[in-house]
Short mmCIF file of C-alpha atoms and ligand atoms in Angstrom, two decimals:
data_model
loop_
_atom_site.label_atom_id
_atom_site.label_comp_id
_atom_site.label_asym_id
_atom_site.label_seq_id
_atom_site.Cartn_x
_atom_site.Cartn_y
_atom_site.Cartn_z
CA UNK A 1 122.99 97.32 62.89
CA UNK A 2 119.86 97.95 64.95
CA UNK A 3 116.59 96.82 63.44
CA UNK A 4 114.36 99.46 61.94
CA UNK A 5 111.56 100.37 64.34
CA UNK A 6 108.39 102.41 64.36
CA UNK A 7 107.29 103.93 67.68
CA UNK A 8 103.89 105.54 68.11
CA UNK A 9 101.77 106.79 70.99
CA UNK A 10 99.74 103.90 72.47
CA UNK A 11 96.87 103.28 70.08
CA UNK A 12 93.16 102.55 70.58
CA UNK A 13 90.71 100.27 68.78
CA UNK A 14 87.49 102.16 68.14
CA UNK A 15 85.47 99.02 67.25
CA UNK A 16 86.01 95.57 68.76
CA UNK A 17 83.94 92.50 69.60
CA UNK A 18 85.24 90.88 72.77
CA UNK A 19 82.39 88.37 73.27
CA UNK A 20 81.71 86.87 76.71
CA UNK A 21 82.44 83.81 78.86
CA UNK A 22 85.28 81.52 77.75
CA UNK A 23 85.64 83.28 74.40
CA UNK A 24 86.10 86.64 76.17
CA UNK A 25 88.86 85.18 78.33
CA UNK A 26 90.55 83.73 75.26
CA UNK A 27 90.38 86.74 72.92
CA UNK A 28 90.40 89.91 75.06
CA UNK A 29 94.11 89.63 75.98
CA UNK A 30 95.00 89.98 72.27
CA UNK A 31 93.20 93.31 72.06
CA UNK A 32 94.65 94.43 75.40
CA UNK A 33 98.18 93.65 74.21
CA UNK A 34 97.78 95.85 71.15
CA UNK A 35 95.61 98.67 72.41
CA UNK A 36 95.21 100.93 75.46
CA UNK A 37 91.45 101.26 75.01
CA UNK A 38 88.77 99.73 72.83
CA UNK A 39 85.19 100.57 72.05
CA UNK A 40 83.47 97.32 72.93
CA UNK A 41 80.52 96.36 70.78
CA UNK A 42 77.34 95.41 72.66
CA UNK A 43 76.08 92.63 70.35
CA UNK A 44 75.99 89.86 72.90
CA UNK A 45 72.97 87.56 73.23
CA UNK A 46 71.04 89.15 74.86
CA UNK A 47 72.53 92.54 73.90
CA UNK A 48 74.03 95.06 76.33
CA UNK A 49 71.13 97.47 76.65
CA UNK A 50 71.11 98.78 80.24
CA UNK A 51 73.77 100.71 82.20
CA UNK A 52 73.90 97.84 84.70
CA UNK A 53 74.57 95.27 81.98
CA UNK A 54 77.33 97.48 80.54
CA UNK A 55 79.01 97.92 83.93
CA UNK A 56 78.88 94.19 84.69
CA UNK A 57 80.25 93.39 81.21
CA UNK A 58 83.03 95.93 81.70
CA UNK A 59 84.02 94.18 84.93
CA UNK A 60 84.17 90.80 83.16
CA UNK A 61 86.39 92.32 80.47
CA UNK A 62 88.79 93.86 82.99
CA UNK A 63 88.88 90.49 84.71
CA UNK A 64 89.92 88.89 81.44
CA UNK A 65 92.57 91.45 80.46
CA UNK A 66 93.97 92.56 83.80
CA UNK A 67 94.88 96.20 84.44
CA UNK A 68 96.37 98.49 81.81
CA UNK A 69 93.49 98.15 79.36
CA UNK A 70 90.37 100.32 79.39
CA UNK A 71 87.17 98.99 77.81
CA UNK A 72 84.88 101.75 76.55
CA UNK A 73 81.33 100.47 76.66
CA UNK A 74 78.44 100.97 74.27
CA UNK A 75 74.67 100.62 74.40
CA UNK A 76 72.83 98.45 71.88
CA UNK A 77 69.96 100.50 70.46
CA UNK A 78 66.60 98.83 69.93
CA UNK A 79 63.21 100.12 68.81
CA UNK A 80 62.31 100.57 72.46
CA UNK A 81 65.48 102.12 73.91
CA UNK A 82 64.53 104.61 76.61
CA UNK A 83 66.20 107.95 76.05
CA UNK A 84 66.27 108.62 79.79
CA UNK A 85 68.07 105.37 80.48
CA UNK A 86 70.47 106.01 77.62
CA UNK A 87 71.29 109.45 79.00
CA UNK A 88 71.63 108.05 82.53
CA UNK A 89 74.17 105.50 81.32
CA UNK A 90 76.10 108.24 79.52
CA UNK A 91 76.06 110.62 82.47
CA UNK A 92 77.16 107.96 84.96
CA UNK A 93 79.93 106.72 82.65
CA UNK A 94 78.45 103.25 82.15
CA UNK A 95 78.84 103.77 78.40
CA UNK A 96 80.22 106.42 76.10
CA UNK A 97 78.39 105.69 72.84
CA UNK A 98 75.42 103.85 71.41
CA UNK A 99 75.45 101.39 68.55
CA UNK A 100 72.89 101.27 65.77
CA UNK A 101 72.46 97.84 64.23
CA UNK A 102 69.75 97.79 61.61
CA UNK A 103 67.75 94.67 62.61
CA UNK A 104 69.11 91.63 60.81
CA UNK A 105 72.15 93.39 59.32
CA UNK A 106 74.82 91.22 60.92
CA UNK A 107 75.82 88.82 63.71
CA UNK A 108 73.52 89.16 66.75
CA UNK A 109 71.55 92.08 65.34
CA UNK A 110 68.10 90.51 65.63
CA UNK A 111 67.08 92.97 68.39
CA UNK A 112 68.30 95.95 66.37
CA UNK A 113 66.38 98.91 65.01
CA UNK A 114 63.71 98.10 62.42
CA UNK A 115 63.17 101.67 61.20
CA UNK A 116 65.43 104.64 61.91
CA UNK A 117 62.33 106.77 62.60
CA UNK A 118 61.69 104.63 65.68
CA UNK A 119 64.79 106.07 67.37
CA UNK A 120 64.50 109.70 66.23
CA UNK A 121 63.69 110.90 69.78
CA UNK A 122 66.73 108.98 71.06
CA UNK A 123 68.96 110.53 68.39
CA UNK A 124 67.70 113.97 69.30
CA UNK A 125 68.64 113.35 72.93
CA UNK A 126 72.08 112.05 71.94
CA UNK A 127 72.67 115.13 69.83
CA UNK A 128 71.75 117.29 72.81
CA UNK A 129 74.00 115.52 75.33
CA UNK A 130 76.93 115.01 72.95
CA UNK A 131 76.83 111.20 72.87
CA UNK A 132 78.42 109.46 69.89
CA UNK A 133 76.32 107.23 67.62
CA UNK A 134 78.21 104.25 66.13
CA UNK A 135 76.55 102.96 63.00
CA UNK A 136 76.60 99.62 61.21
CA UNK A 137 75.87 101.19 57.85
CA UNK A 138 74.03 98.59 55.80
CA UNK A 139 70.40 98.31 54.80
CA UNK A 140 68.76 94.95 55.33
CA UNK A 141 66.21 95.15 52.52
CA UNK A 142 66.54 91.72 50.85
CA UNK A 143 65.89 93.30 47.45
CA UNK A 144 69.17 95.18 47.73
CA UNK A 145 72.24 93.35 46.47
CA UNK A 146 74.57 92.51 49.35
CA UNK A 147 77.41 94.46 47.72
CA UNK A 148 75.23 97.60 47.50
CA UNK A 149 73.94 97.63 51.07
CA UNK A 150 76.35 100.25 52.35
CA UNK A 151 75.77 102.64 49.46
CA UNK A 152 72.00 102.35 49.76
CA UNK A 153 72.27 102.89 53.53
CA UNK A 154 73.95 106.23 52.87
CA UNK A 155 71.06 107.33 50.65
CA UNK A 156 68.21 105.97 52.74
CA UNK A 157 69.45 106.45 56.31
CA UNK A 158 72.75 108.22 56.86
CA UNK A 159 72.15 111.23 54.64
CA UNK A 160 68.73 111.95 56.22
CA UNK A 161 70.09 111.45 59.76
CA UNK A 162 73.00 113.82 59.22
CA UNK A 163 70.55 116.37 57.77
CA UNK A 164 68.01 115.98 60.58
CA UNK A 165 70.60 115.93 63.40
CA UNK A 166 73.41 118.22 62.25
CA UNK A 167 74.96 118.29 65.73
CA UNK A 168 74.96 114.51 66.28
CA UNK A 169 78.42 112.90 66.35
CA UNK A 170 78.36 109.79 64.17
CA UNK A 171 80.96 107.13 63.48
CA UNK A 172 80.25 105.37 60.21
CA UNK A 173 81.79 102.03 61.14
CA UNK A 174 83.97 99.77 59.01
CA UNK A 175 83.53 101.62 55.73
CA UNK A 176 84.08 99.59 52.58
CA UNK A 177 83.19 101.73 49.57
CA UNK A 178 84.30 104.76 47.58
CA UNK A 179 80.82 106.18 48.18
CA UNK A 180 81.30 105.97 51.95
CA UNK A 181 84.67 107.73 51.69
CA UNK A 182 83.08 110.44 49.58
CA UNK A 183 80.17 110.87 51.96
CA UNK A 184 82.42 111.18 55.00
CA UNK A 185 84.69 113.70 53.28
CA UNK A 186 81.85 115.98 52.20
CA UNK A 187 80.10 115.84 55.60
CA UNK A 188 80.79 118.15 58.54
CA UNK A 189 83.17 117.49 61.43
CA UNK A 190 80.49 115.49 63.24
CA UNK A 191 80.86 112.50 60.90
CA UNK A 192 83.92 110.23 60.97
CA UNK A 193 84.62 106.65 59.94
CA UNK A 194 86.51 103.63 61.20
CA UNK A 195 88.47 101.38 58.87
CA UNK A 196 89.31 97.70 59.45
CA UNK A 197 92.50 95.90 58.36
CA UNK A 198 90.55 93.46 56.21
CA UNK A 199 88.88 96.19 54.15
CA UNK A 200 92.31 97.68 53.48
CA UNK A 201 93.75 94.32 52.44
CA UNK A 202 91.00 92.21 50.85
CA UNK A 203 88.76 92.80 47.91
CA UNK A 204 85.80 90.56 47.17
CA UNK A 205 87.86 88.17 45.06
CA UNK A 206 89.48 87.02 48.31
CA UNK A 207 86.19 85.40 49.39
CA UNK A 208 86.29 83.13 46.33
CA UNK A 209 90.03 82.61 45.81
CA UNK A 210 90.31 78.99 44.60
CA UNK A 211 87.17 78.04 46.59
CA UNK A 212 84.87 79.49 49.21
CA UNK A 213 86.95 81.21 51.92
CA UNK A 214 84.91 81.58 55.12
CA UNK A 215 87.74 83.35 56.95
CA UNK A 216 87.59 86.21 54.44
CA UNK A 217 83.88 86.69 55.13
CA UNK A 218 82.74 89.54 57.33
CA UNK A 219 80.07 92.22 57.22
CA UNK A 220 80.07 94.56 55.50
CA UNK A 221 81.39 92.13 52.91
CA UNK A 222 84.59 93.12 51.05
CA UNK A 223 83.94 95.04 47.84
CA UNK A 224 85.56 95.53 44.41
CA UNK A 225 89.21 96.49 44.12
CA UNK A 226 88.38 100.11 43.22
CA UNK A 227 86.63 100.44 46.59
CA UNK A 228 89.50 98.89 48.50
CA UNK A 229 91.84 101.41 46.88
CA UNK A 230 89.56 104.33 47.78
CA UNK A 231 89.36 103.19 51.42
CA UNK A 232 93.16 102.74 51.59
CA UNK A 233 93.73 106.21 50.21
CA UNK A 234 91.32 107.78 52.71
CA UNK A 235 92.66 105.91 55.74
CA UNK A 236 96.27 106.77 54.95
CA UNK A 237 95.59 110.34 53.80
CA UNK A 238 96.12 111.97 57.18
CA UNK A 239 92.51 113.19 57.33
CA UNK A 240 91.29 113.30 60.96
CA UNK A 241 87.96 111.84 59.80
CA UNK A 242 89.34 108.31 59.50
CA UNK A 243 90.60 106.18 62.36
CA UNK A 244 91.42 102.68 63.47
CA UNK A 245 88.59 100.28 64.28
CA UNK A 246 89.46 96.63 63.77
CA UNK A 247 85.97 95.12 63.96
CA UNK A 248 87.83 92.10 65.30
CA UNK A 249 85.00 89.55 65.44
CA UNK A 250 86.08 86.10 66.59
CA UNK A 251 83.99 83.03 65.87
CA UNK A 252 85.08 79.44 66.54
CA UNK A 253 86.56 77.57 63.59
CA UNK A 254 83.44 75.36 63.50
CA UNK A 255 81.13 78.37 63.33
CA UNK A 256 83.08 79.80 60.37
CA UNK A 257 83.75 76.56 58.48
CA UNK A 258 80.10 75.59 58.18
CA UNK A 259 77.31 75.28 55.63
CA UNK A 260 76.19 78.69 56.93
CA UNK A 261 79.38 80.31 58.19
CA UNK A 262 79.24 83.30 60.54
CA UNK A 263 80.36 86.75 59.44
CA UNK A 264 83.39 88.09 61.27
CA UNK A 265 87.17 88.22 61.03
CA UNK A 266 89.41 87.82 64.08
CA UNK A 267 92.18 90.32 63.42
CA UNK A 268 93.09 91.46 66.95
CA UNK A 269 96.31 89.42 67.43
CA UNK A 270 98.22 91.19 64.61
CA UNK A 271 96.10 94.27 64.03
CA UNK A 272 98.86 96.88 64.28
CA UNK A 273 101.13 94.73 62.14
CA UNK A 274 98.45 94.50 59.44
CA UNK A 275 97.71 98.22 59.47
CA UNK A 276 101.40 99.22 59.52
CA UNK A 277 102.08 97.04 56.49
CA UNK A 278 99.29 98.82 54.59
CA UNK A 279 100.48 102.31 55.60
CA UNK A 280 103.99 101.44 54.53
CA UNK A 281 102.76 100.16 51.15
CA UNK A 282 100.90 103.45 50.75
CA UNK A 283 104.06 105.42 51.59
CA UNK A 284 102.14 106.90 54.52
CA UNK A 285 103.86 105.67 57.69
CA UNK A 286 104.02 109.31 58.77
CA UNK A 287 100.20 109.27 59.02
CA UNK A 288 100.01 106.01 60.95
CA UNK A 289 100.16 107.49 64.44
CA UNK A 290 97.31 109.93 63.79
CA UNK A 291 95.14 107.13 62.39
CA UNK A 292 95.93 104.68 65.21
CA UNK A 293 96.40 106.89 68.25
CA UNK A 294 95.01 110.41 67.81
CA UNK A 295 92.07 110.89 65.44
CA UNK A 296 89.68 108.60 67.28
CA UNK A 297 90.38 109.99 70.74
CA UNK A 298 89.96 113.53 69.46
CA UNK A 299 86.66 112.66 67.79
CA UNK A 300 85.32 111.10 71.01
CA UNK A 301 86.68 114.01 73.07
CA UNK A 302 88.91 111.72 75.14
CA UNK A 303 92.52 112.38 76.19
CA UNK A 304 95.30 110.86 74.10
CA UNK A 305 97.04 107.90 75.74
CA UNK A 306 100.33 108.23 77.56
CA UNK A 307 103.18 105.94 76.64
CA UNK A 308 104.12 104.32 73.37
CA UNK A 309 104.36 101.03 71.51
CA UNK A 310 107.09 99.96 69.13
CA UNK A 311 106.88 97.88 65.99
CA UNK A 312 110.01 96.34 64.58
CA UNK A 313 110.63 95.53 60.97
CA UNK A 314 110.84 91.75 60.98
CA UNK A 315 108.97 88.80 59.63
CA UNK A 316 105.98 87.91 61.81
CA UNK A 317 104.24 84.70 60.74
CA UNK A 318 100.57 84.62 61.73
CA UNK A 319 99.70 81.25 63.36
CA UNK A 320 97.09 78.99 61.77
CA UNK A 321 94.94 79.10 64.90
CA UNK A 322 94.83 81.12 68.13
CA UNK A 323 92.42 80.38 70.97
CA UNK A 324 90.46 78.00 68.73
CA UNK A 325 89.92 80.76 66.17
CA UNK A 326 91.55 81.17 62.77
CA UNK A 327 93.07 84.66 62.78
CA UNK A 328 93.10 87.10 59.87
CA UNK A 329 96.03 86.43 57.52
CA UNK A 330 96.67 82.98 59.08
CA UNK A 331 99.85 81.50 57.67
CA UNK A 332 100.96 84.79 56.08
CA UNK A 333 104.14 86.64 56.92
CA UNK A 334 103.75 90.30 57.89
CA UNK A 335 106.47 92.91 57.55
CA UNK A 336 106.23 94.32 61.09
CA UNK A 337 106.12 92.86 64.57
CA UNK A 338 104.80 94.52 67.73
CA UNK A 339 107.39 94.35 70.51
CA UNK A 340 106.24 93.18 73.95
C1 NCD B 401 80.47 91.12 63.69
C2 NCD B 401 80.31 90.02 64.76
O1 NCD B 401 80.63 88.86 64.47
O2 NCD B 401 79.89 90.35 65.87
N1 NCD B 401 80.70 90.48 62.42
C3 NCD B 401 81.27 91.06 61.34
O3 NCD B 401 81.31 90.41 60.28
N2 NCD B 401 81.79 92.25 61.38
C4 NCD B 401 79.28 92.00 63.68
C5 NCD B 401 79.50 93.28 62.92
O4 NCD B 401 80.26 94.15 63.35
O5 NCD B 401 78.90 93.45 61.85
ZN1 ZN B 402 81.61 95.01 64.30
#
């Protein structure tokens, strides 16, 4: 009897960290094997902040992946981003979106925005030209509990921005809470969200399961079980407001297994397998293709990919290490396997 398979239109990753140099060469092929396109995050050191830097970075990525994969570049917003340069990069195709990192919110965000008001003129321009804003939605106020940073960001930043720029297209990245789901659902069509595999699979207990687990640590940090369930329900609901964004964020084993371990989970090698397992558990495999291959492209106003990929029901064991990085779900057996 033939194995059970699942074939979907070629999918895209709407949030990936591909790094640079040797790490780029080592990790980018995993993303390129799974996805036709990926929104590439600009949080290098120094960040990707000019059209020229984005174009040169794109060329290094294509060099690392070979043809058949399309990197979609982004601009790292700072307090001093020039709206003319941002628009020039958009109009010439150097980048398709801009990324808001609140300064200090996460890995390589030191040059980020210190007060949303500082980029109001930039947001107004983006609204006018139809450029998407990708948002790391966490406040950095040290008085706010780390588990509440997303919820407080909605109140303090996202709600005012959506009110002040009703025509601005915003992707609320890697959502982790019931409040984020609620906010996205009640907002207009201009607000959508990406969902990572880890926030569908882990709750915050995973970070402390039998000891401190650095490979379960990413930002935003995993939340309570009730939040994981709310995010799973939203992602698998069929709503066009939720789509695939892995936030694959590789760090070397040494950088993770440290007295001050980096935030980030490297999930690219088995991303589709992880997501498919979740959709199946939710009884929602019929919504998987929209989540992985349609909703994001439609939100960004890009054509859907041609071609398809096939997953086969079989036991895929995730290796303990790939390219010097410990992948998400290392050592676990997943229920699906992506065919070559
Ligand atoms: C990301 C990284 O390592 O670049 N880390 C993470 O935990 N997600 C940065 C980010 O997206 O927040
Ligand atoms: Zn990220």
